[in-house]
Short mmCIF file of C-alpha atoms in Angstrom, two decimals:
data_model
loop_
_atom_site.label_atom_id
_atom_site.label_comp_id
_atom_site.label_asym_id
_atom_site.label_seq_id
_atom_site.Cartn_x
_atom_site.Cartn_y
_atom_site.Cartn_z
CA MET G 1 -15.52 33.38 43.18
CA PHE G 2 -15.83 29.64 42.70
CA GLU G 3 -17.54 30.58 38.94
CA ILE G 4 -14.88 33.29 38.66
CA PHE G 5 -11.98 30.48 39.18
CA LEU G 6 -13.16 27.77 37.15
CA LEU G 7 -13.88 29.93 34.28
CA ALA G 8 -9.74 31.13 35.58
CA ALA G 9 -8.97 27.38 34.96
CA ALA G 10 -10.98 26.09 32.36
CA THR G 11 -9.43 29.77 30.23
CA LEU G 12 -5.58 27.70 31.12
CA LEU G 13 -7.38 24.48 30.21
CA VAL G 14 -8.42 25.52 26.61
CA SER G 15 -5.33 27.34 26.26
CA TYR G 16 -3.08 24.23 27.49
CA LEU G 17 -4.53 21.80 25.41
CA TYR G 18 -4.90 24.57 22.51
CA THR G 19 -0.75 25.19 22.55
CA LYS G 20 -0.35 21.30 23.00
CA LEU G 21 -2.83 20.47 20.18
CA ARG G 22 -0.68 23.39 17.36
CA TYR G 23 2.98 22.11 18.52
CA LEU G 24 1.83 18.46 17.84
CA ARG G 25 0.10 19.15 14.45
CA PHE G 26 2.77 22.10 13.32
CA ARG G 27 5.82 21.58 14.97
CA GLN G 28 6.45 18.54 16.69
CA TYR G 29 7.24 16.97 12.89
CA ALA G 30 7.93 20.35 11.02
CA HIS G 31 11.13 18.50 10.01
CA LEU G 32 9.65 16.63 8.09
CA PRO G 33 8.40 17.44 4.17
CA GLN G 34 4.17 17.26 4.40
CA LEU G 35 1.33 18.79 2.80
CA PRO G 36 -0.25 22.00 4.91
CA ASN G 37 -1.88 20.41 8.27
CA HIS G 38 -4.39 20.78 9.65
CA LEU G 39 -4.76 22.09 13.58
CA LEU G 40 -7.49 20.08 14.20
CA TRP G 41 -7.73 17.06 11.57
CA GLY G 42 -4.31 16.74 10.35
CA HIS G 43 -3.79 15.56 7.00
CA LEU G 44 -7.54 13.54 7.34
CA LYS G 45 -9.18 16.21 5.65
CA ILE G 46 -6.69 16.48 2.80
CA PHE G 47 -6.20 12.17 2.41
CA GLY G 48 -10.86 12.78 2.12
CA GLU G 49 -10.12 16.16 -0.79
CA PHE G 50 -7.79 13.58 -2.50
CA MET G 51 -10.06 10.61 -2.41
CA ASN G 52 -12.58 11.77 -3.66
CA ARG G 53 -11.16 13.36 -7.37
CA GLY G 54 -11.14 9.93 -7.76
CA ILE G 55 -12.77 5.96 -7.77
CA HIS G 56 -13.47 6.37 -3.73
CA ASP G 57 -12.98 2.56 -3.24
CA ARG G 58 -9.22 2.75 -5.27
CA HIS G 59 -6.08 1.83 -2.35
CA PRO G 60 -5.36 4.07 0.19
CA ASP G 61 -1.71 4.12 -2.04
CA LYS G 62 -2.65 5.28 -4.97
CA ILE G 63 -4.27 8.40 -2.73
CA PHE G 64 -0.50 8.76 -0.75
CA GLU G 65 1.12 8.25 -4.31
CA GLU G 66 -1.04 11.44 -5.96
CA MET G 67 -0.56 13.54 -1.74
CA TRP G 68 2.88 12.94 -2.46
CA ASP G 69 3.10 13.51 -6.69
CA SER G 70 1.32 16.98 -5.49
CA MET G 71 4.45 17.92 -3.40
CA GLY G 72 7.15 17.08 -5.91
CA ARG G 73 7.89 13.65 -4.72
CA PRO G 74 10.10 14.28 -1.74
CA PRO G 75 12.72 11.75 -0.38
CA ILE G 76 9.65 10.80 2.23
CA MET G 77 6.46 12.77 3.33
CA LEU G 78 4.32 13.07 6.34
CA VAL G 79 1.02 12.19 6.56
CA ASP G 80 -0.67 13.03 10.23
CA LEU G 81 -3.49 10.90 10.94
CA ARG G 82 -4.39 11.97 14.19
CA PRO G 83 -6.45 11.14 16.09
CA ILE G 84 -7.30 7.51 13.67
CA ASN G 85 -4.18 6.30 14.15
CA PRO G 86 -0.12 7.47 14.94
CA PRO G 87 1.88 10.30 12.50
CA MET G 88 3.13 7.93 9.41
CA VAL G 89 5.72 8.72 6.99
CA LEU G 90 4.58 8.14 3.40
CA VAL G 91 8.53 5.59 2.10
CA PRO G 92 9.24 6.13 -1.05
CA SER G 93 12.68 5.09 -1.97
CA HIS G 94 14.10 1.87 -1.96
CA ASP G 95 17.09 3.04 -1.11
CA ILE G 96 15.67 4.60 2.23
CA ALA G 97 13.52 1.60 2.96
CA GLU G 98 16.71 -1.09 2.63
CA GLN G 99 17.64 1.50 5.48
CA ILE G 100 14.53 0.89 7.24
CA SER G 101 14.43 -2.90 6.81
CA LYS G 102 18.05 -4.13 7.03
CA PRO G 103 20.18 -4.30 10.62
CA THR G 104 21.23 -1.51 12.55
CA LYS G 105 23.83 -1.41 15.76
CA LEU G 106 20.34 0.03 17.48
CA PHE G 107 18.46 -3.18 16.46
CA PRO G 108 20.14 -6.07 15.07
CA LEU G 109 17.63 -7.34 14.01
CA SER G 110 16.10 -4.31 12.41
CA PRO G 111 13.72 -1.56 13.64
CA PRO G 112 10.98 -2.73 15.33
CA LYS G 113 7.32 -3.42 13.56
CA SER G 114 4.77 -1.28 13.94
CA PRO G 115 2.26 -1.57 16.88
CA THR G 116 -0.61 -0.69 13.90
CA TYR G 117 -0.40 -4.64 12.98
CA ALA G 118 -2.85 -4.49 16.12
CA HIS G 119 -5.57 -4.66 13.98
CA MET G 120 -5.12 -8.28 12.38
CA ILE G 121 -4.79 -9.95 15.94
CA PRO G 122 -7.73 -11.68 15.22
CA ILE G 123 -5.97 -13.15 12.39
CA ILE G 124 -2.72 -14.04 12.39
CA GLY G 125 -3.73 -14.19 17.43
CA PRO G 126 -1.17 -12.25 19.80
CA THR G 127 1.87 -13.80 19.49
CA SER G 128 2.56 -14.50 15.74
CA ILE G 129 5.48 -14.65 14.10
CA LEU G 130 5.15 -11.57 12.13
CA GLY G 131 4.22 -8.63 15.44
CA ARG G 132 7.21 -10.42 17.78
CA GLU G 133 10.16 -9.15 17.79
CA GLY G 134 14.15 -9.81 19.92
CA VAL G 135 14.89 -13.13 21.20
CA GLU G 136 11.03 -14.25 21.02
CA TRP G 137 11.42 -13.70 16.68
CA LYS G 138 14.92 -15.34 16.84
CA ASP G 139 13.19 -18.90 18.58
CA LEU G 140 10.11 -18.98 16.19
CA ARG G 141 12.51 -18.33 13.18
CA LYS G 142 14.60 -20.79 13.95
CA ARG G 143 11.74 -23.27 15.12
CA TYR G 144 10.29 -23.09 11.26
CA ASN G 145 12.99 -22.16 8.86
CA PRO G 146 13.46 -25.82 8.34
CA GLY G 147 9.83 -26.13 7.22
CA PHE G 148 9.50 -23.33 4.23
CA GLY G 149 13.44 -23.86 3.40
CA THR G 150 13.60 -25.14 -0.16
CA GLN G 151 14.68 -28.80 0.40
CA HIS G 152 12.02 -29.28 2.94
CA LEU G 153 9.67 -28.16 -0.26
CA TRP G 154 10.60 -30.13 -3.05
CA SER G 155 9.38 -33.16 -0.37
CA VAL G 156 6.09 -30.94 0.37
CA LEU G 157 5.63 -30.67 -3.82
CA PRO G 158 3.16 -34.10 -3.76
CA LEU G 159 1.21 -32.36 -1.19
CA ILE G 160 0.61 -29.31 -3.30
CA LEU G 161 0.18 -30.61 -6.14
CA GLU G 162 -2.20 -32.95 -4.70
CA LYS G 163 -4.26 -30.01 -4.45
CA MET G 164 -5.20 -29.30 -8.13
CA GLU G 165 -7.64 -31.40 -8.97
CA PRO G 166 -10.59 -29.14 -8.78
CA CYS G 167 -9.44 -26.19 -9.47
CA TRP G 168 -9.00 -27.29 -13.06
CA ASN G 169 -12.24 -29.64 -12.75
CA TYR G 170 -13.56 -25.89 -11.72
CA LEU G 171 -12.42 -24.47 -14.68
CA ASP G 172 -13.36 -27.23 -17.02
CA GLN G 173 -16.71 -26.63 -15.90
CA PHE G 174 -16.52 -22.97 -15.92
CA ALA G 175 -15.24 -23.70 -19.67
CA ALA G 176 -18.12 -25.50 -20.57
CA THR G 177 -20.75 -23.83 -19.55
CA ARG G 178 -19.33 -20.08 -20.44
CA GLU G 179 -20.60 -19.65 -17.54
CA GLU G 180 -19.16 -16.18 -15.34
CA PHE G 181 -16.78 -16.91 -12.35
CA SER G 182 -14.56 -15.53 -9.56
CA LEU G 183 -11.76 -15.74 -10.19
CA GLU G 184 -10.57 -14.76 -6.71
CA LEU G 185 -12.97 -17.04 -5.31
CA LEU G 186 -11.30 -19.48 -6.99
CA ILE G 187 -8.00 -19.18 -6.60
CA SER G 188 -8.51 -18.21 -2.40
CA ASN G 189 -10.04 -21.51 -2.22
CA MET G 190 -7.34 -23.50 -3.78
CA THR G 191 -4.28 -21.73 -2.21
CA PHE G 192 -5.92 -22.17 0.98
CA ASP G 193 -6.07 -26.02 0.74
CA VAL G 194 -2.49 -26.22 -0.54
CA ILE G 195 -1.37 -23.78 2.35
CA GLY G 196 -3.04 -25.54 4.51
CA ALA G 197 -1.67 -29.48 2.80
CA ALA G 198 1.83 -28.12 3.78
CA VAL G 199 1.76 -26.63 6.56
CA MET G 200 -0.16 -29.28 8.58
CA GLU G 201 -0.42 -32.01 5.80
CA VAL G 202 -4.39 -31.29 6.18
CA ASP G 203 -7.35 -30.89 4.17
CA LEU G 204 -9.35 -28.08 5.17
CA ASN G 205 -12.61 -28.56 2.14
CA ALA G 206 -11.54 -25.49 1.37
CA GLN G 207 -12.55 -25.63 -2.93
CA HIS G 208 -16.04 -25.04 -3.02
CA MET G 209 -17.71 -22.32 -4.64
CA ASP G 210 -20.85 -22.62 -2.56
CA ARG G 211 -19.13 -21.47 0.89
CA SER G 212 -21.99 -23.60 2.96
CA LYS G 213 -20.60 -27.01 1.38
CA GLN G 214 -16.72 -25.69 2.74
CA GLY G 215 -15.03 -27.46 5.92
CA GLU G 216 -15.59 -24.71 8.84
CA VAL G 217 -12.39 -22.83 9.01
CA ILE G 218 -11.98 -21.90 5.81
CA ARG G 219 -15.83 -20.94 6.63
CA LEU G 220 -15.59 -19.19 10.29
CA PHE G 221 -12.15 -17.20 7.86
CA GLY G 222 -13.80 -16.15 5.06
CA GLU G 223 -16.57 -15.08 7.67
CA LEU G 224 -13.19 -13.39 9.61
CA LEU G 225 -11.42 -11.57 6.41
CA GLN G 226 -14.80 -9.77 5.20
CA THR G 227 -14.82 -7.52 8.56
CA TYR G 228 -11.96 -6.46 6.70
CA SER G 229 -13.79 -6.18 3.42
CA ASP G 230 -13.59 -1.91 3.59
CA ASP G 231 -10.48 -1.86 5.54
CA LYS G 232 -8.57 1.37 3.90
CA ASN G 233 -7.43 3.19 7.34
CA ASN G 234 -6.43 0.74 10.42
CA LEU G 235 -10.09 1.93 12.29
CA PRO G 236 -9.50 1.77 15.65
CA TRP G 237 -11.99 -0.30 17.67
CA TRP G 238 -13.80 2.89 18.83
CA ILE G 239 -14.48 3.81 15.44
CA ALA G 240 -16.45 -0.04 14.94
CA PRO G 241 -16.84 -1.69 17.88
CA PHE G 242 -19.37 -4.11 16.76
CA THR G 243 -17.26 -5.11 13.76
CA THR G 244 -14.73 -5.71 16.46
CA LEU G 245 -16.66 -8.36 18.47
CA LYS G 246 -17.27 -9.90 15.97
CA ARG G 247 -13.58 -10.05 14.90
CA LYS G 248 -13.05 -11.46 18.87
CA ARG G 249 -16.20 -14.27 18.51
CA LEU G 250 -14.95 -15.60 15.33
CA ALA G 251 -10.87 -15.53 15.70
CA SER G 252 -11.94 -17.25 19.29
CA ARG G 253 -13.44 -20.38 16.99
CA ILE G 254 -10.89 -20.22 14.68
CA ASP G 255 -8.46 -20.67 17.23
CA LEU G 256 -10.26 -23.74 18.61
CA LEU G 257 -10.43 -25.59 15.41
CA ILE G 258 -6.49 -25.14 14.73
CA LYS G 259 -5.75 -26.25 18.00
CA ASN G 260 -7.99 -29.78 18.15
CA ILE G 261 -5.74 -30.00 15.13
CA ILE G 262 -2.69 -29.43 15.90
CA GLN G 263 -3.01 -31.41 18.93
CA GLN G 264 -4.71 -34.34 16.96
CA LYS G 265 -1.03 -34.34 14.51
CA TYR G 266 0.83 -34.18 17.59
CA ALA G 267 -0.80 -37.01 18.55
CA GLU G 268 -0.13 -39.24 15.31
CA LEU G 269 3.21 -37.86 14.69
CA LYS G 270 4.17 -39.38 18.09
CA LYS G 271 2.98 -42.99 16.94
CA GLU G 272 5.25 -42.25 13.28
CA THR G 273 7.46 -44.68 13.00
CA GLU G 274 11.16 -43.66 11.50
CA GLY G 275 10.30 -44.35 7.84
CA ASN G 276 6.49 -42.91 7.53
CA ARG G 277 7.18 -39.76 8.77
CA SER G 278 4.67 -36.73 8.32
CA ARG G 279 6.22 -34.21 5.35
CA SER G 280 4.23 -31.01 6.81
CA ILE G 281 5.51 -27.90 8.28
CA LEU G 282 4.34 -28.43 11.18
CA ALA G 283 5.52 -32.17 11.94
CA LEU G 284 8.91 -30.63 11.68
CA SER G 285 8.55 -27.90 13.99
CA PHE G 286 7.87 -30.43 16.28
CA GLN G 287 10.59 -32.86 16.07
CA ASP G 288 12.91 -31.42 18.79
CA THR G 289 9.65 -30.85 21.68
CA GLU G 290 9.07 -33.17 24.03
CA ALA G 291 5.37 -32.27 25.63
CA LEU G 292 2.73 -30.15 23.93
CA THR G 293 2.61 -27.67 27.22
CA PRO G 294 -0.51 -24.89 26.72
CA GLN G 295 1.50 -22.24 25.91
CA LEU G 296 3.38 -24.19 23.07
CA LEU G 297 0.14 -25.71 21.72
CA SER G 298 -0.86 -21.49 21.62
CA ALA G 299 1.74 -20.18 19.94
CA THR G 300 1.58 -22.98 17.36
CA SER G 301 -2.42 -21.90 16.56
CA ASP G 302 -0.65 -18.27 15.86
CA GLN G 303 2.06 -19.14 13.93
CA ILE G 304 -0.86 -21.75 11.81
CA ARG G 305 -3.31 -19.03 11.72
CA SER G 306 -0.87 -16.66 10.42
CA PHE G 307 1.00 -18.67 7.51
CA LEU G 308 -3.20 -19.87 6.37
CA PHE G 309 -3.38 -16.18 6.27
CA ALA G 310 -0.19 -14.68 4.42
CA GLY G 311 0.13 -18.04 2.71
CA HIS G 312 -2.94 -18.38 1.00
CA ASP G 313 -3.42 -14.08 0.30
CA THR G 314 0.03 -13.64 -1.20
CA ASN G 315 -0.33 -16.07 -4.19
CA ALA G 316 -4.15 -15.37 -4.47
CA SER G 317 -3.72 -11.84 -5.32
CA MET G 318 -0.58 -12.11 -7.47
CA LEU G 319 -2.39 -15.29 -9.69
CA GLN G 320 -5.15 -13.58 -9.92
CA TRP G 321 -3.27 -10.65 -11.69
CA ALA G 322 -0.71 -12.72 -12.98
CA PHE G 323 -3.64 -14.86 -15.27
CA TYR G 324 -5.30 -11.18 -16.05
CA GLU G 325 -1.59 -9.36 -17.27
CA LEU G 326 -1.40 -12.77 -19.53
CA SER G 327 -4.70 -13.33 -20.48
CA ARG G 328 -3.98 -9.01 -22.23
CA THR G 329 -0.20 -9.50 -23.64
CA PRO G 330 -0.18 -12.14 -26.07
CA ARG G 331 3.72 -11.63 -26.54
CA ALA G 332 4.19 -13.07 -23.10
CA LEU G 333 1.44 -15.62 -23.16
CA LYS G 334 3.69 -17.36 -25.87
CA ALA G 335 6.07 -16.91 -24.18
CA VAL G 336 4.73 -18.95 -21.34
CA ARG G 337 3.32 -21.95 -23.54
CA ASP G 338 6.47 -22.19 -25.57
CA GLU G 339 8.42 -22.62 -21.76
CA LEU G 340 6.47 -24.79 -21.13
CA ASP G 341 6.53 -26.75 -23.78
CA GLU G 342 10.28 -26.75 -24.41
CA ILE G 343 10.30 -28.12 -20.26
CA LEU G 344 7.41 -30.99 -20.07
CA GLY G 345 6.69 -31.29 -23.66
CA PRO G 346 3.32 -30.57 -25.61
CA GLU G 347 0.73 -32.32 -23.19
CA SER G 348 -1.20 -29.30 -21.15
CA ASP G 349 -3.56 -31.92 -19.79
CA PRO G 350 -3.01 -31.21 -16.16
CA GLN G 351 -3.57 -35.13 -14.79
CA THR G 352 -0.31 -35.38 -16.34
CA ILE G 353 1.54 -32.42 -15.81
CA CYS G 354 0.72 -33.55 -12.27
CA VAL G 355 2.48 -36.97 -12.39
CA THR G 356 5.71 -34.90 -14.44
CA LEU G 357 6.41 -32.85 -11.49
CA ALA G 358 5.35 -35.23 -9.09
CA GLN G 359 8.48 -37.60 -10.83
CA ASN G 360 11.01 -34.26 -11.27
CA GLY G 361 9.69 -31.30 -10.49
CA GLU G 362 12.96 -30.59 -8.64
CA HIS G 363 14.50 -30.49 -11.90
CA LEU G 364 11.84 -29.21 -14.04
CA LEU G 365 10.59 -25.97 -11.24
CA PRO G 366 13.46 -24.09 -11.62
CA ARG G 367 13.95 -24.24 -15.39
CA MET G 368 10.91 -21.70 -15.76
CA HIS G 369 12.64 -19.07 -16.13
CA TYR G 370 10.12 -16.95 -18.22
CA ILE G 371 7.57 -18.06 -16.04
CA ASN G 372 9.70 -16.76 -12.76
CA ALA G 373 9.31 -12.92 -14.72
CA VAL G 374 5.82 -13.44 -14.69
CA ILE G 375 5.45 -13.78 -10.80
CA LYS G 376 8.61 -10.88 -10.46
CA GLU G 377 7.13 -8.66 -12.71
CA THR G 378 3.30 -9.12 -11.41
CA LEU G 379 4.96 -8.95 -7.67
CA ARG G 380 6.72 -5.57 -8.67
CA LEU G 381 3.59 -3.75 -10.51
CA HIS G 382 0.68 -5.22 -7.61
CA PRO G 383 2.35 -6.01 -4.68
CA PRO G 384 0.05 -7.66 -2.10
CA ALA G 385 1.43 -5.43 0.43
CA ALA G 386 4.01 -3.12 2.14
CA THR G 387 5.67 -3.39 6.02
CA VAL G 388 5.39 -0.41 8.37
CA ARG G 389 7.63 0.05 11.36
CA MET G 390 8.20 2.27 14.36
CA THR G 391 11.02 3.17 16.83
CA GLU G 392 10.27 5.02 20.01
CA PRO G 393 10.76 8.58 20.60
CA GLY G 394 14.13 9.23 21.58
CA THR G 395 15.81 6.12 19.35
CA GLY G 396 17.26 8.40 17.51
CA PHE G 397 16.78 6.77 13.95
CA THR G 398 17.87 8.65 11.23
CA VAL G 399 17.80 7.81 7.68
CA HIS G 400 19.45 9.28 5.01
CA THR G 401 18.68 10.85 1.89
CA SER G 402 20.39 10.25 -1.76
CA THR G 403 20.19 14.19 -1.83
CA GLY G 404 21.83 14.72 1.20
CA GLU G 405 19.37 15.09 3.97
CA GLU G 406 18.93 13.46 7.42
CA TYR G 407 15.13 12.45 8.89
CA CYS G 408 14.57 11.60 12.41
CA LEU G 409 11.99 9.20 12.00
CA ASP G 410 11.37 8.51 15.84
CA GLY G 411 7.83 8.35 16.84
CA VAL G 412 5.96 7.74 13.69
CA ILE G 413 5.25 5.20 11.25
CA MET G 414 7.79 3.83 8.96
CA TYR G 415 5.50 2.97 5.77
CA SER G 416 7.75 1.53 3.13
CA CYS G 417 5.18 1.84 0.51
CA GLN G 418 5.67 -1.43 -2.11
CA SER G 419 2.86 0.03 -4.57
CA VAL G 420 5.41 3.28 -5.04
CA ILE G 421 8.38 2.13 -4.47
CA GLN G 422 8.41 -0.71 -7.16
CA ARG G 423 7.03 1.99 -10.27
CA ASP G 424 9.93 3.88 -9.53
CA PRO G 425 11.08 5.30 -12.77
CA ALA G 426 14.56 5.74 -11.73
CA VAL G 427 15.31 2.20 -11.54
CA TYR G 428 12.79 0.15 -14.09
CA GLY G 429 12.54 3.44 -16.99
CA ASP G 430 9.96 4.27 -19.13
CA THR G 431 8.49 1.03 -18.09
CA ALA G 432 8.12 1.62 -14.80
CA ASN G 433 4.23 1.40 -14.92
CA ASP G 434 3.86 -0.80 -17.51
CA TRP G 435 3.67 -4.66 -17.66
CA VAL G 436 7.44 -5.67 -18.97
CA PRO G 437 8.17 -9.60 -17.45
CA GLU G 438 11.49 -9.57 -20.37
CA ARG G 439 12.79 -7.08 -17.75
CA TRP G 440 13.95 -9.11 -15.32
CA LEU G 441 16.20 -11.05 -17.84
CA GLY G 442 19.57 -11.73 -19.45
CA GLU G 443 21.38 -8.81 -18.28
CA ALA G 444 18.18 -6.23 -17.91
CA GLY G 445 17.65 -8.46 -14.48
CA LYS G 446 21.18 -8.29 -14.08
CA SER G 447 20.75 -4.14 -13.61
CA ILE G 448 18.03 -3.93 -11.51
CA PRO G 449 19.47 -2.89 -8.00
CA SER G 450 17.83 -6.22 -5.34
CA THR G 451 16.53 -3.78 -3.63
CA ALA G 452 14.12 -2.05 -5.52
CA TRP G 453 12.32 -5.55 -5.54
CA ARG G 454 10.67 -5.68 -1.86
CA PRO G 455 7.29 -7.39 -1.86
CA PHE G 456 8.33 -9.74 0.72
CA GLU G 457 10.48 -7.32 2.31
CA ARG G 458 14.25 -7.54 2.54
CA GLY G 459 16.34 -7.88 5.57
CA PRO G 460 16.42 -10.38 8.72
CA ARG G 461 12.32 -10.13 8.70
CA ASN G 462 11.83 -10.73 5.10
CA CYS G 463 8.56 -12.94 4.48
CA ILE G 464 9.60 -16.89 6.26
CA GLY G 465 7.19 -17.93 3.30
CA LEU G 466 8.71 -16.59 0.02
CA GLU G 467 10.28 -19.66 -1.40
CA LEU G 468 6.56 -21.67 -0.90
CA ALA G 469 4.92 -18.63 -2.63
CA ASN G 470 7.31 -18.95 -5.85
CA LEU G 471 6.71 -22.86 -6.25
CA GLU G 472 3.10 -23.00 -5.03
CA SER G 473 3.41 -19.99 -8.63
CA ARG G 474 5.09 -21.79 -10.93
CA VAL G 475 3.54 -25.23 -10.40
CA ILE G 476 -0.27 -23.46 -10.13
CA ILE G 477 0.97 -21.25 -14.04
CA ALA G 478 2.21 -24.77 -15.39
CA ILE G 479 -0.59 -26.60 -15.28
CA VAL G 480 -3.78 -23.70 -16.12
CA ALA G 481 -1.84 -21.69 -18.56
CA ARG G 482 -1.49 -23.74 -21.70
CA LYS G 483 -5.60 -25.26 -21.60
CA TYR G 484 -7.32 -21.56 -20.63
CA ASP G 485 -8.09 -18.76 -21.70
CA PHE G 486 -8.96 -16.13 -19.42
CA ILE G 487 -11.06 -13.23 -20.56
CA LYS G 488 -11.84 -10.41 -18.59
CA THR G 489 -15.27 -9.54 -17.97
CA GLY G 490 -16.43 -6.05 -16.26
CA LEU G 491 -14.29 -3.71 -15.42
CA GLY G 492 -10.12 -4.95 -17.52
CA GLU G 493 -12.40 -5.60 -20.43
CA SER G 494 -10.78 -5.63 -23.43
CA ILE G 495 -12.09 -2.77 -26.56
CA LEU G 496 -13.34 -5.54 -29.95
CA ASP G 497 -13.11 -4.01 -33.03
CA GLU G 498 -15.74 -5.14 -35.94
CA GLU G 499 -14.34 -8.76 -35.48
CA GLY G 500 -14.90 -9.06 -32.28
CA LEU G 501 -11.54 -10.07 -32.23
CA PRO G 502 -9.16 -7.39 -29.17
CA GLU G 503 -7.01 -4.90 -30.29
CA LEU G 504 -3.72 -4.17 -29.48
CA ASN G 505 -2.17 -0.58 -27.82
CA ASP G 506 1.67 0.37 -28.46
CA LYS G 507 2.59 -1.41 -25.48
CA GLY G 508 2.00 -4.97 -27.05
CA GLN G 509 -1.86 -4.95 -24.62
CA TYR G 510 -4.88 -5.35 -25.32
CA LYS G 511 -6.90 -1.82 -25.51
CA VAL G 512 -9.60 -1.72 -22.35
CA LYS G 513 -12.51 -0.39 -21.72
CA SER G 514 -11.42 0.25 -18.71
CA GLU G 515 -8.60 -0.43 -15.77
CA LEU G 516 -8.88 -3.03 -13.18
CA TYR G 517 -7.35 -1.45 -10.62
CA ASN G 518 -6.32 -2.76 -6.93
CA THR G 519 -9.23 -1.83 -3.28
CA ARG G 520 -7.94 -3.03 0.30
CA ARG G 521 -8.96 -6.08 1.92
CA MET G 522 -6.96 -6.07 4.42
CA THR G 523 -3.89 -6.69 1.89
CA SER G 524 -4.56 -4.91 -2.11
CA LYS G 525 -6.68 -6.83 -4.17
CA PRO G 526 -8.15 -6.44 -7.05
CA VAL G 527 -11.02 -4.80 -7.03
CA ASP G 528 -13.58 -6.70 -8.51
CA GLY G 529 -12.67 -10.46 -7.75
CA THR G 530 -11.78 -10.45 -10.87
CA MET G 531 -14.37 -11.71 -12.82
CA MET G 532 -14.21 -13.88 -15.77
CA THR G 533 -14.93 -16.07 -18.40
CA ILE G 534 -12.73 -19.05 -19.40
CA LYS G 535 -12.40 -21.20 -22.29
CA LEU G 536 -10.50 -24.05 -23.85
CA ALA G 537 -6.85 -23.27 -25.61
CA ALA G 538 -7.00 -23.71 -29.10
CA LYS G 539 -3.80 -26.51 -28.32
CA ALA G 540 -5.82 -28.34 -25.97
#
């Protein structure tokens, strides 16, 4: 009798689970456009099939785009990643992305961030501004906004310029030896030092190609980021438990070191006289602080770690692509150099340029319109990251398409995919996939909808460090672009003719033996670390 009861119970349980699974896979989000769903694996199986059709380590965004293309490019696309991650909706259009990022009656600060950002907590900390909501986020944004404002950043410019010399010393060395080097490593180290100086006014000792000679914070950050080197799907902890434990161990040590710096800087701040105030963003955030409580210390550490990560990562990725695109687009490189000659004079010595910018950068840097176009176009074509939002089931958050459909997106990750949005032929025409800085100049630039360029996102939750990133990028290009010629090796290397000269294609760029592409290592980065050789430019 007991066996019969047990068999009946097991049958009922299997029947219930089967019915529940069928509902989750085939009915729960049936109203959303999607590829055929597998009962057990959802879209993980078809994602794997698309991945196997191309280069395995290409960025997942490319795979999502190929899946979306195969459906005829619907206004949105569901990708059911359960049980690895919650179901996700790919947002490929700027008008729907704008609906997700702007304030609404339901969400006065825009829809909340997706909880899937939690895999970044070892890097940015549990109370990071990147993941806070409501009043907590507003208070943090209010505290740090002044430090990232344009006027304050001009006062930080000398701190940024002080960190340039090790970089050009390495470039001089590589030009003399013609040895191959990783542009990613060189620029990442420099941007770490720059953000350390701007945020905390400290020397993080990052600019060594030999990691063993770097400061401890940078070495540990490097180790921590390396644990995300194969990070295609934000794998949950139970799939990679040892990696998760390693991340926690490294994060704990980094947190302790950052807290030590904060305590030291706070003590120094209290002793400063009126005319000798620190210019750092950290110091500005402490202006009205009467006591550094344990809670404030912990929260400040999380924000500093967030700024260190985001502040170095975005520019490191963008500058790699910018120098690569300039190296293979002679008309654009000439335009950059001509603009710098006009604004800064013919001298291309980095030390002289730094002195000039330290004295008059506030007036000179805003005149660099073509360089600004280079930065915008590089961020359009090669955005480092995207944004994810999520609303609770039953909220009623609905988006509207340009053709009149309405879709309720409660309970799914809303993934505004910048690499697709910013290559929309309806906005950028036949050259949507081409690197064309000129599209941002004059009347042509005015015709591009502001909502179609969103590498720093838009709305209340846009990136707090936008102005700092742009300032740093212009400074680095101004210092480097005229003195050195970058030559790509390996992936993306130019095809040479019989005389050993690169050949132009019909788009005004050098033909290449193979395409350089992004992979995902937490954010989008060139897959090979952007291996280069370098030589002094003819005029230098």
